[in-house]
């Protein structure tokens, strides 16, 4: 498909997202281990070239500082790449890793996670309701000018792409990659019964975290605990990934959603922050806590 046709299809899909696909939600209604938001609330548009983006991420080769970390107790390591970090639109870091479960925040006592932390870096997110990913603290420290808390992220798993936010960091020794919230992990791998002590062990998950103030999910769609508007997350995700795909000269396929919606999507901006740390990334005088304890809660995760 020509690039201009892909752009047109993506624009159409953003304009006609379905009313039943998310919109505004009451977070506590979904704060349940087996009753979180359905996958369709945060899944990428069918017009996004998921397989092509995954293949492009596998070929990434530019390595910034503080970029290589183990993905568990074994010798396998994952490197965060910056090939896409300088794009004018869709700028991002990418890496490939496994997926362990982070329950820090409201649900720090989730199954298999008796020693979780009550807070995440920029609030106390619900791991049952918010699809978030985790980045090593050292990498966050080294890229604090561009990596912002609550920035939109994309995860490719099982041939599908889901959107979430960068919601926590890992500060253990050693720091590791490959970790996501209960909701994200169990949406990616619904047949594996993942929990705080059992992760997805294959290093076949692609993580993309977008950079800059404009990638931050606005406070109109997020509070300290919950995502409150999944349409905003999906709209921003499709826009950012669409820009990335255009920069990579990738074309898409599939059919965009066709049900009209009247949901108003606010302009994403890093300039409107409703609580300390909402879109601050890292404060030099008050760095975010190393709240994700993957080494503690994930050290014994089964590697089957």
mmCIF file of C-alpha atoms in Angstrom:
data_model
loop_
_atom_site.group_PDB
_atom_site.id
_atom_site.type_symbol
_atom_site.label_atom_id
_atom_site.label_comp_id
_atom_site.label_asym_id
_atom_site.label_seq_id
_atom_site.Cartn_x
_atom_site.Cartn_y
_atom_site.Cartn_z
ATOM 1 C CA UNK A 1 0.000 0.000 0.000
ATOM 2 C CA UNK A 2 1.467 3.445 -0.876
ATOM 3 C CA UNK A 3 2.510 5.549 2.103
ATOM 4 C CA UNK A 4 -0.005 8.293 1.270
ATOM 5 C CA UNK A 5 -2.825 5.734 1.265
ATOM 6 C CA UNK A 6 -1.673 4.396 4.618
ATOM 7 C CA UNK A 7 -1.673 7.919 6.039
ATOM 8 C CA UNK A 8 -5.184 8.471 4.707
ATOM 9 C CA UNK A 9 -6.422 5.203 6.216
ATOM 10 C CA UNK A 10 -4.836 6.040 9.546
ATOM 11 C CA UNK A 11 -6.394 9.506 9.552
ATOM 12 C CA UNK A 12 -9.763 7.919 8.838
ATOM 13 C CA UNK A 13 -9.336 5.408 11.642
ATOM 14 C CA UNK A 14 -8.510 8.185 14.096
ATOM 15 C CA UNK A 15 -11.622 10.081 13.032
ATOM 16 C CA UNK A 16 -14.037 7.179 13.313
ATOM 17 C CA UNK A 17 -13.028 5.285 16.460
ATOM 18 C CA UNK A 18 -15.971 3.373 17.929
ATOM 19 C CA UNK A 19 -17.993 4.628 20.866
ATOM 20 C CA UNK A 20 -17.850 1.232 22.495
ATOM 21 C CA UNK A 21 -14.077 1.092 22.259
ATOM 22 C CA UNK A 22 -13.272 2.956 25.435
ATOM 23 C CA UNK A 23 -14.170 6.593 26.010
ATOM 24 C CA UNK A 24 -14.349 7.780 29.588
ATOM 25 C CA UNK A 25 -14.327 5.175 32.331
ATOM 26 C CA UNK A 26 -14.575 5.085 36.087
ATOM 27 C CA UNK A 27 -11.238 3.561 37.040
ATOM 28 C CA UNK A 28 -12.299 1.805 40.250
ATOM 29 C CA UNK A 29 -14.888 -0.180 38.273
ATOM 30 C CA UNK A 30 -12.006 -1.946 36.524
ATOM 31 C CA UNK A 31 -9.664 -2.248 39.503
ATOM 32 C CA UNK A 32 -10.058 -6.028 39.604
ATOM 33 C CA UNK A 33 -7.559 -8.819 38.866
ATOM 34 C CA UNK A 34 -9.968 -10.528 36.472
ATOM 35 C CA UNK A 35 -12.122 -7.563 35.539
ATOM 36 C CA UNK A 36 -9.783 -4.982 34.038
ATOM 37 C CA UNK A 37 -10.444 -2.984 30.876
ATOM 38 C CA UNK A 38 -10.944 -5.208 27.798
ATOM 39 C CA UNK A 39 -8.145 -5.410 25.244
ATOM 40 C CA UNK A 40 -10.119 -3.428 22.658
ATOM 41 C CA UNK A 41 -9.912 -0.363 24.915
ATOM 42 C CA UNK A 42 -6.167 -0.025 24.289
ATOM 43 C CA UNK A 43 -5.407 -2.062 21.160
ATOM 44 C CA UNK A 44 -3.889 -0.330 18.132
ATOM 45 C CA UNK A 45 -5.955 0.360 15.032
ATOM 46 C CA UNK A 46 -6.007 -2.423 12.450
ATOM 47 C CA UNK A 47 -4.455 0.055 9.993
ATOM 48 C CA UNK A 48 -1.177 0.079 11.959
ATOM 49 C CA UNK A 49 1.544 -2.073 10.278
ATOM 50 C CA UNK A 50 2.340 -4.024 13.434
ATOM 51 C CA UNK A 51 4.462 -6.787 11.890
ATOM 52 C CA UNK A 52 6.537 -4.304 9.901
ATOM 53 C CA UNK A 53 7.212 -2.162 12.972
ATOM 54 C CA UNK A 54 8.193 -5.250 14.959
ATOM 55 C CA UNK A 55 10.608 -6.264 12.206
ATOM 56 C CA UNK A 56 12.091 -2.760 12.114
ATOM 57 C CA UNK A 57 12.632 -2.815 15.892
ATOM 58 C CA UNK A 58 14.462 -6.137 15.578
ATOM 59 C CA UNK A 59 16.923 -4.466 13.186
ATOM 60 C CA UNK A 60 17.621 -1.459 15.419
ATOM 61 C CA UNK A 61 21.332 -1.043 16.133
ATOM 62 C CA UNK A 62 22.047 2.366 17.649
ATOM 63 C CA UNK A 63 22.995 1.949 21.317
ATOM 64 C CA UNK A 64 22.900 4.928 23.708
ATOM 65 C CA UNK A 65 24.595 4.971 27.096
ATOM 66 C CA UNK A 66 23.237 2.890 29.986
ATOM 67 C CA UNK A 67 21.200 0.814 27.525
ATOM 68 C CA UNK A 68 21.946 -2.882 28.154
ATOM 69 C CA UNK A 69 20.353 -4.882 30.990
ATOM 70 C CA UNK A 70 19.621 -8.511 31.833
ATOM 71 C CA UNK A 71 16.054 -9.709 31.419
ATOM 72 C CA UNK A 72 16.231 -12.069 34.388
ATOM 73 C CA UNK A 73 18.580 -14.227 36.391
ATOM 74 C CA UNK A 74 20.135 -15.819 33.287
ATOM 75 C CA UNK A 75 22.735 -14.426 30.913
ATOM 76 C CA UNK A 76 20.258 -13.105 28.334
ATOM 77 C CA UNK A 77 20.468 -9.359 27.962
ATOM 78 C CA UNK A 78 18.319 -6.758 26.264
ATOM 79 C CA UNK A 79 19.514 -3.489 24.745
ATOM 80 C CA UNK A 80 17.428 -0.343 24.470
ATOM 81 C CA UNK A 81 17.970 1.249 21.051
ATOM 82 C CA UNK A 82 17.789 4.879 19.996
ATOM 83 C CA UNK A 83 17.567 4.559 16.202
ATOM 84 C CA UNK A 84 14.213 6.372 16.296
ATOM 85 C CA UNK A 85 15.006 8.904 19.022
ATOM 86 C CA UNK A 86 15.705 11.864 16.742
ATOM 87 C CA UNK A 87 12.557 11.779 14.626
ATOM 88 C CA UNK A 88 10.621 15.039 14.590
ATOM 89 C CA UNK A 89 7.397 13.055 15.134
ATOM 90 C CA UNK A 90 7.078 9.596 16.613
ATOM 91 C CA UNK A 91 10.464 9.849 18.365
ATOM 92 C CA UNK A 92 10.965 6.857 20.623
ATOM 93 C CA UNK A 93 13.226 4.250 22.188
ATOM 94 C CA UNK A 94 12.696 0.546 21.511
ATOM 95 C CA UNK A 95 13.815 -2.765 22.940
ATOM 96 C CA UNK A 96 12.944 -6.465 22.898
ATOM 97 C CA UNK A 97 12.618 -8.465 26.107
ATOM 98 C CA UNK A 98 10.463 -10.886 28.082
ATOM 99 C CA UNK A 99 7.512 -9.748 30.200
ATOM 100 C CA UNK A 100 7.355 -10.020 33.959
ATOM 101 C CA UNK A 101 4.511 -8.603 36.026
ATOM 102 C CA UNK A 102 4.714 -5.349 37.989
ATOM 103 C CA UNK A 103 1.965 -4.830 40.562
ATOM 104 C CA UNK A 104 3.450 -1.799 42.310
ATOM 105 C CA UNK A 105 0.923 0.890 43.161
ATOM 106 C CA UNK A 106 -2.651 0.277 44.251
ATOM 107 C CA UNK A 107 -2.436 -3.485 43.706
ATOM 108 C CA UNK A 108 0.964 -4.153 45.283
ATOM 109 C CA UNK A 109 -0.501 -7.176 47.077
ATOM 110 C CA UNK A 110 -1.485 -8.955 43.862
ATOM 111 C CA UNK A 111 -1.121 -12.724 43.498
ATOM 112 C CA UNK A 112 2.524 -13.783 43.689
ATOM 113 C CA UNK A 113 3.684 -10.339 44.805
ATOM 114 C CA UNK A 114 3.712 -10.137 48.624
ATOM 115 C CA UNK A 115 6.432 -7.472 48.800
ATOM 116 C CA UNK A 116 5.307 -4.950 46.176
ATOM 117 C CA UNK A 117 5.625 -1.204 46.624
ATOM 118 C CA UNK A 118 2.559 0.987 47.325
ATOM 119 C CA UNK A 119 3.575 3.625 44.797
ATOM 120 C CA UNK A 120 4.712 3.867 41.207
ATOM 121 C CA UNK A 121 7.067 6.591 39.992
ATOM 122 C CA UNK A 122 4.486 9.268 39.272
ATOM 123 C CA UNK A 123 1.553 8.217 41.441
ATOM 124 C CA UNK A 124 0.090 4.947 42.659
ATOM 125 C CA UNK A 125 -1.212 3.340 39.492
ATOM 126 C CA UNK A 126 -3.623 0.439 39.426
ATOM 127 C CA UNK A 127 -1.818 -2.489 37.806
ATOM 128 C CA UNK A 128 -5.238 -4.054 37.191
ATOM 129 C CA UNK A 129 -6.619 -1.018 35.314
ATOM 130 C CA UNK A 130 -3.622 0.711 33.735
ATOM 131 C CA UNK A 131 -1.556 -0.898 30.967
ATOM 132 C CA UNK A 132 1.892 0.410 31.851
ATOM 133 C CA UNK A 133 5.493 -0.569 31.200
ATOM 134 C CA UNK A 134 8.659 -0.286 33.284
ATOM 135 C CA UNK A 135 12.069 1.151 32.306
ATOM 136 C CA UNK A 136 15.384 0.660 34.184
ATOM 137 C CA UNK A 137 16.108 3.573 36.505
ATOM 138 C CA UNK A 138 19.619 4.131 35.138
ATOM 139 C CA UNK A 139 18.265 4.532 31.613
ATOM 140 C CA UNK A 140 15.650 6.965 32.875
ATOM 141 C CA UNK A 141 18.333 8.981 34.675
ATOM 142 C CA UNK A 142 20.471 9.106 31.532
ATOM 143 C CA UNK A 143 17.562 10.292 29.362
ATOM 144 C CA UNK A 144 15.598 12.502 31.711
ATOM 145 C CA UNK A 145 15.400 15.305 29.146
ATOM 146 C CA UNK A 146 13.296 13.216 26.775
ATOM 147 C CA UNK A 147 11.783 10.331 28.780
ATOM 148 C CA UNK A 148 8.707 11.663 30.539
ATOM 149 C CA UNK A 149 6.553 10.036 33.155
ATOM 150 C CA UNK A 150 3.198 8.796 31.816
ATOM 151 C CA UNK A 151 4.383 9.007 28.204
ATOM 152 C CA UNK A 152 2.533 6.809 25.737
ATOM 153 C CA UNK A 153 4.132 3.434 25.024
ATOM 154 C CA UNK A 154 3.361 0.660 22.548
ATOM 155 C CA UNK A 155 3.859 -3.058 23.180
ATOM 156 C CA UNK A 156 3.870 -5.735 20.482
ATOM 157 C CA UNK A 157 3.095 -9.202 21.789
ATOM 158 C CA UNK A 158 1.490 -12.274 20.232
ATOM 159 C CA UNK A 159 1.293 -10.435 16.914
ATOM 160 C CA UNK A 160 -0.808 -7.598 18.351
ATOM 161 C CA UNK A 161 -0.029 -4.051 19.449
ATOM 162 C CA UNK A 162 -1.371 -2.530 22.655
ATOM 163 C CA UNK A 163 -0.933 0.976 24.020
ATOM 164 C CA UNK A 164 -0.028 1.906 27.560
ATOM 165 C CA UNK A 165 2.075 4.414 29.431
ATOM 166 C CA UNK A 166 5.568 4.548 30.887
ATOM 167 C CA UNK A 167 4.457 4.287 34.510
ATOM 168 C CA UNK A 168 7.295 2.937 36.645
ATOM 169 C CA UNK A 169 11.034 2.329 36.806
ATOM 170 C CA UNK A 170 13.174 -0.558 38.013
ATOM 171 C CA UNK A 171 15.894 0.321 40.488
ATOM 172 C CA UNK A 172 17.106 -3.054 41.681
ATOM 173 C CA UNK A 173 20.577 -4.509 41.503
ATOM 174 C CA UNK A 174 20.934 -5.588 38.820
ATOM 175 C CA UNK A 175 18.372 -3.497 37.040
ATOM 176 C CA UNK A 176 16.452 -5.440 34.418
ATOM 177 C CA UNK A 177 14.202 -4.900 31.407
ATOM 178 C CA UNK A 178 11.015 -6.654 30.388
ATOM 179 C CA UNK A 179 8.279 -5.721 32.831
ATOM 180 C CA UNK A 180 4.711 -4.485 32.520
ATOM 181 C CA UNK A 181 1.608 -4.101 34.627
ATOM 182 C CA UNK A 182 -0.727 -6.972 35.512
ATOM 183 C CA UNK A 183 -3.239 -5.751 32.922
ATOM 184 C CA UNK A 184 -0.742 -5.429 30.085
ATOM 185 C CA UNK A 185 0.924 -8.783 30.790
ATOM 186 C CA UNK A 186 -2.281 -10.768 31.097
ATOM 187 C CA UNK A 187 -3.751 -9.063 28.010
ATOM 188 C CA UNK A 188 -0.665 -9.988 25.995
ATOM 189 C CA UNK A 189 -0.595 -13.586 27.203
ATOM 190 C CA UNK A 190 -4.088 -14.519 28.424
ATOM 191 C CA UNK A 191 -3.418 -18.259 28.408
ATOM 192 C CA UNK A 192 -0.350 -18.145 30.676
ATOM 193 C CA UNK A 193 -1.944 -17.113 34.006
ATOM 194 C CA UNK A 194 0.804 -14.552 34.604
ATOM 195 C CA UNK A 195 1.127 -13.030 38.079
ATOM 196 C CA UNK A 196 3.648 -11.351 40.340
ATOM 197 C CA UNK A 197 5.675 -14.536 40.615
ATOM 198 C CA UNK A 198 5.247 -15.880 37.081
ATOM 199 C CA UNK A 199 6.329 -14.007 33.977
ATOM 200 C CA UNK A 200 6.345 -14.649 30.251
ATOM 201 C CA UNK A 201 9.867 -15.961 29.755
ATOM 202 C CA UNK A 202 10.448 -15.754 26.006
ATOM 203 C CA UNK A 203 12.256 -12.620 24.862
ATOM 204 C CA UNK A 204 9.773 -11.957 22.060
ATOM 205 C CA UNK A 205 8.021 -8.780 23.229
ATOM 206 C CA UNK A 206 8.733 -5.446 21.527
ATOM 207 C CA UNK A 207 8.524 -2.325 23.686
ATOM 208 C CA UNK A 208 8.359 1.205 22.263
ATOM 209 C CA UNK A 209 8.263 4.250 24.540
ATOM 210 C CA UNK A 210 7.668 7.657 22.991
ATOM 211 C CA UNK A 211 9.582 10.725 24.068
ATOM 212 C CA UNK A 212 8.982 14.399 24.660
ATOM 213 C CA UNK A 213 6.249 16.432 26.307
ATOM 214 C CA UNK A 214 3.713 15.833 23.531
ATOM 215 C CA UNK A 215 3.835 12.077 24.173
ATOM 216 C CA UNK A 216 2.583 12.465 27.757
ATOM 217 C CA UNK A 217 -0.974 11.274 28.345
ATOM 218 C CA UNK A 218 -2.827 14.424 29.502
ATOM 219 C CA UNK A 219 -4.463 14.768 32.890
ATOM 220 C CA UNK A 220 -7.874 14.785 31.183
ATOM 221 C CA UNK A 221 -7.283 11.080 30.491
ATOM 222 C CA UNK A 222 -5.271 10.070 33.560
ATOM 223 C CA UNK A 223 -5.080 10.651 37.287
ATOM 224 C CA UNK A 224 -2.662 9.373 39.921
ATOM 225 C CA UNK A 225 -4.324 5.946 39.943
ATOM 226 C CA UNK A 226 -6.273 5.276 36.762
ATOM 227 C CA UNK A 227 -6.592 5.927 33.060
ATOM 228 C CA UNK A 228 -9.925 7.700 32.756
ATOM 229 C CA UNK A 229 -10.211 8.009 28.981
ATOM 230 C CA UNK A 230 -8.954 5.153 26.822
ATOM 231 C CA UNK A 231 -10.038 6.874 23.610
ATOM 232 C CA UNK A 232 -7.370 9.501 24.281
ATOM 233 C CA UNK A 233 -4.755 6.805 24.866
ATOM 234 C CA UNK A 234 -5.683 5.005 21.645
ATOM 235 C CA UNK A 235 -5.877 8.199 19.610
ATOM 236 C CA UNK A 236 -2.467 9.365 20.806
ATOM 237 C CA UNK A 237 -1.005 5.890 20.342
ATOM 238 C CA UNK A 238 -2.267 5.561 16.770
ATOM 239 C CA UNK A 239 -1.008 9.057 15.954
ATOM 240 C CA UNK A 240 2.461 8.490 17.410
ATOM 241 C CA UNK A 241 2.872 5.020 15.898
ATOM 242 C CA UNK A 242 1.515 6.292 12.589
ATOM 243 C CA UNK A 243 4.176 9.015 12.567
ATOM 244 C CA UNK A 244 6.820 6.428 13.430
ATOM 245 C CA UNK A 245 5.666 4.150 10.607
ATOM 246 C CA UNK A 246 5.764 7.054 8.161
ATOM 247 C CA UNK A 247 9.330 7.887 9.211
ATOM 248 C CA UNK A 248 10.275 4.246 8.647
ATOM 249 C CA UNK A 249 8.577 4.225 5.225
ATOM 250 C CA UNK A 250 6.255 1.442 6.313
ATOM 251 C CA UNK A 251 2.796 0.814 4.898
ATOM 252 C CA UNK A 252 -0.212 -0.553 6.731
ATOM 253 C CA UNK A 253 -3.020 -2.979 6.109
ATOM 254 C CA UNK A 254 -6.381 -4.008 7.436
ATOM 255 C CA UNK A 255 -9.573 -2.033 7.883
ATOM 256 C CA UNK A 256 -9.986 0.961 10.194
ATOM 257 C CA UNK A 257 -12.877 1.118 12.696
ATOM 258 C CA UNK A 258 -16.071 2.416 11.119
ATOM 259 C CA UNK A 259 -18.353 3.484 13.986
ATOM 260 C CA UNK A 260 -18.549 7.206 14.535
ATOM 261 C CA UNK A 261 -17.797 8.712 17.919
ATOM 262 C CA UNK A 262 -18.375 12.149 19.350
ATOM 263 C CA UNK A 263 -15.644 11.855 21.953
ATOM 264 C CA UNK A 264 -13.520 14.981 22.123
ATOM 265 C CA UNK A 265 -9.793 14.199 22.109
ATOM 266 C CA UNK A 266 -7.798 16.903 23.919
ATOM 267 C CA UNK A 267 -4.540 18.121 22.484
ATOM 268 C CA UNK A 268 -1.731 16.212 24.245
ATOM 269 C CA UNK A 269 0.677 18.480 26.042
ATOM 270 C CA UNK A 270 3.270 18.248 28.732
ATOM 271 C CA UNK A 271 2.437 21.746 29.949
ATOM 272 C CA UNK A 272 -0.662 20.893 31.967
ATOM 273 C CA UNK A 273 0.204 18.774 34.979
ATOM 274 C CA UNK A 274 -2.399 18.048 37.639
ATOM 275 C CA UNK A 275 -0.175 16.546 40.331
ATOM 276 C CA UNK A 276 3.546 16.527 41.108
ATOM 277 C CA UNK A 277 5.380 14.367 38.606
ATOM 278 C CA UNK A 278 2.461 13.950 36.181
ATOM 279 C CA UNK A 279 4.582 14.907 33.198
ATOM 280 C CA UNK A 280 7.860 15.900 34.822
ATOM 281 C CA UNK A 281 9.923 12.873 33.902
ATOM 282 C CA UNK A 282 12.632 13.231 36.481
ATOM 283 C CA UNK A 283 13.230 16.177 38.782
ATOM 284 C CA UNK A 284 16.921 16.813 39.389
ATOM 285 C CA UNK A 285 16.213 17.818 42.965
ATOM 286 C CA UNK A 286 13.674 15.102 43.646
ATOM 287 C CA UNK A 287 14.299 12.045 41.462
ATOM 288 C CA UNK A 288 11.441 9.536 41.201
ATOM 289 C CA UNK A 289 11.572 6.663 43.677
ATOM 290 C CA UNK A 290 12.935 3.341 42.513
ATOM 291 C CA UNK A 291 9.530 1.925 43.209
ATOM 292 C CA UNK A 292 9.492 -1.061 40.914
ATOM 293 C CA UNK A 293 11.233 -3.941 42.671
ATOM 294 C CA UNK A 294 11.487 -6.456 39.917
ATOM 295 C CA UNK A 295 14.516 -8.013 41.513
ATOM 296 C CA UNK A 296 12.516 -8.638 44.676
ATOM 297 C CA UNK A 297 9.125 -9.437 43.240
ATOM 298 C CA UNK A 298 10.390 -10.954 40.009
ATOM 299 C CA UNK A 299 13.553 -12.644 41.189
ATOM 300 C CA UNK A 300 11.666 -15.849 41.798
ATOM 301 C CA UNK A 301 9.393 -15.564 38.778
ATOM 302 C CA UNK A 302 9.149 -18.911 37.129
ATOM 303 C CA UNK A 303 11.289 -19.266 34.030
ATOM 304 C CA UNK A 304 9.507 -22.188 32.440
#
